[in-house]
Coordinates of C-alpha atoms in Angstrom, one line a residue:
M1 CA 0.0 0.0 0.0
R2 CA 2.9 2.3 0.7
S3 CA 4.2 2.3 -2.8
N4 CA 0.8 3.2 -4.2
S5 CA 0.6 6.1 -1.7
S6 CA 4.1 7.2 -2.8
A7 CA 3.1 7.1 -6.5
L8 CA 0.0 9.2 -5.7
S9 CA 2.1 11.7 -3.8
L10 CA 4.5 12.0 -6.7
R11 CA 1.7 12.5 -9.1
R12 CA 0.3 15.3 -6.9
W13 CA 3.7 16.9 -6.7
W14 CA 4.1 16.9 -10.5
R15 CA 0.6 18.3 -10.9
S16 CA 1.5 21.1 -8.4
A17 CA 4.8 21.7 -10.1
R18 CA 3.0 22.1 -13.5
F19 CA 0.7 24.7 -11.9
A20 CA 3.7 26.5 -10.5
W21 CA 5.5 26.6 -13.8
S22 CA 2.3 27.8 -15.4
G23 CA 2.3 30.8 -13.0
I24 CA 6.0 31.5 -13.7
A25 CA 5.3 31.4 -17.5
H26 CA 2.3 33.7 -17.1
A27 CA 4.4 36.2 -15.2
Y28 CA 7.1 36.0 -17.9
R29 CA 4.6 36.5 -20.7
T30 CA 2.7 39.3 -19.1
Q31 CA 5.0 41.2 -16.7
A32 CA 7.8 43.3 -18.3
N33 CA 9.4 43.8 -14.9
F34 CA 9.7 40.0 -14.4
R35 CA 11.4 39.7 -17.8
I36 CA 13.8 42.5 -16.9
E37 CA 14.6 40.8 -13.5
V38 CA 15.1 37.5 -15.2
G39 CA 17.6 39.2 -17.6
A40 CA 19.4 40.9 -14.7
G41 CA 19.6 37.6 -12.9
V42 CA 21.0 35.8 -15.9
L43 CA 23.6 38.6 -16.3
A44 CA 24.6 38.4 -12.6
V45 CA 24.9 34.6 -12.6
T46 CA 26.9 34.8 -15.8
L47 CA 29.3 37.4 -14.3
A48 CA 29.7 35.3 -11.1
L49 CA 30.6 32.3 -13.2
L50 CA 33.0 34.2 -15.4
L51 CA 34.7 36.0 -12.4
H52 CA 34.7 32.8 -10.3
A53 CA 32.8 34.7 -7.6
P54 CA 30.6 33.0 -5.0
L55 CA 27.4 31.9 -6.7
A56 CA 25.2 31.2 -3.7
P57 CA 24.6 34.8 -2.7
I58 CA 23.8 35.8 -6.3
L59 CA 21.4 32.9 -6.7
L60 CA 19.6 33.6 -3.4
A61 CA 19.2 37.3 -4.2
C62 CA 17.8 36.5 -7.6
A63 CA 15.4 33.9 -6.2
L64 CA 14.2 36.4 -3.6
V65 CA 13.5 39.1 -6.2
L66 CA 11.8 36.7 -8.7
S67 CA 9.7 35.2 -5.9
L68 CA 8.5 38.5 -4.7
E69 CA 7.7 39.6 -8.2
L70 CA 5.6 36.4 -8.6
V71 CA 3.8 37.2 -5.3
N72 CA 3.3 40.8 -6.5
T73 CA 1.8 39.6 -9.8
A74 CA -0.5 37.2 -7.9
L75 CA -1.6 39.9 -5.4
E76 CA -2.3 42.4 -8.2
A77 CA -4.5 39.9 -10.0
V78 CA -6.5 39.1 -6.8
V79 CA -6.9 42.8 -6.0
D80 CA -8.0 43.6 -9.5
L81 CA -10.6 40.7 -9.3
A82 CA -11.8 41.8 -5.9
S83 CA -11.8 45.5 -6.5
P84 CA -12.1 46.4 -10.2
D85 CA -12.8 50.0 -9.2
L86 CA -10.1 52.3 -7.7
H87 CA -10.0 52.0 -3.9
P88 CA -7.4 53.3 -1.4
L89 CA -7.0 49.8 0.2
A90 CA -6.5 48.2 -3.2
K91 CA -3.8 50.8 -4.0
A92 CA -2.2 50.2 -0.6
A93 CA -2.0 46.5 -1.2
K94 CA -0.5 46.9 -4.6
D95 CA 1.9 49.5 -3.5
G96 CA 3.0 47.4 -0.6
A97 CA 3.7 44.4 -2.8
A98 CA 5.6 46.6 -5.3
G99 CA 7.6 48.1 -2.4
A100 CA 8.6 44.6 -1.3
V101 CA 10.0 43.9 -4.8
L102 CA 11.8 47.2 -4.8
V103 CA 13.4 46.5 -1.4
A104 CA 14.5 43.0 -2.5
S105 CA 15.8 44.4 -5.8
L106 CA 17.9 47.0 -4.0
G107 CA 19.2 44.3 -1.7
A108 CA 20.1 42.2 -4.7
L109 CA 21.9 45.1 -6.2
L110 CA 23.9 45.5 -3.0
V111 CA 24.7 41.8 -2.9
G112 CA 25.8 42.0 -6.6
L113 CA 28.1 45.0 -5.8
V114 CA 29.7 43.3 -2.8
V115 CA 30.1 39.9 -4.4
L116 CA 31.0 40.9 -8.0
G117 CA 32.5 44.3 -7.5
P118 CA 36.0 43.3 -6.1
P119 CA 36.7 40.6 -8.8
L120 CA 35.4 42.9 -11.5
L121 CA 37.6 45.8 -10.3
H122 CA 40.6 43.4 -10.1
L123 CA 40.0 42.3 -13.7
L124 CA 39.7 45.8 -14.9
S125 CA 42.8 47.1 -13.2

C-alpha cells in the first residue's frame, strides 16, 4: 500500500509543479518587470561564473527578487478581481507588494556589488 501512496504523492507533486510553472510562465509573458529581472539575474549569474565569484549569494538574491515579483503579480490579480474600481485599500495592497519587490531588488543590487565588485575591479585594473 505504501508504494501506491508514494506514487499518488509523486503525481500530486508533479501536478502542483505544473501549476507553479504555469504561474511563472504567465508572469514571464505578461510582466515586463519580471522579464527584466530574469535578464538581470542571468547577467549576474553569468558574471559570477566568469569571475569565479561566489554563486550562492547571487542565486539567493535572484530567487528572492523573482519570488517577490511572482507574489506581487498574484496579489495584483487578486486585488483587480476583488476590487475592479479604484480603492485606497487596493492601492495600498498593490503599492506594498511593489515596495517589497523594490526592497528586494535594492538588496540584490547591493549583494551584486559586494560579491561581483571586487573581482570585476581586479579584472579591470
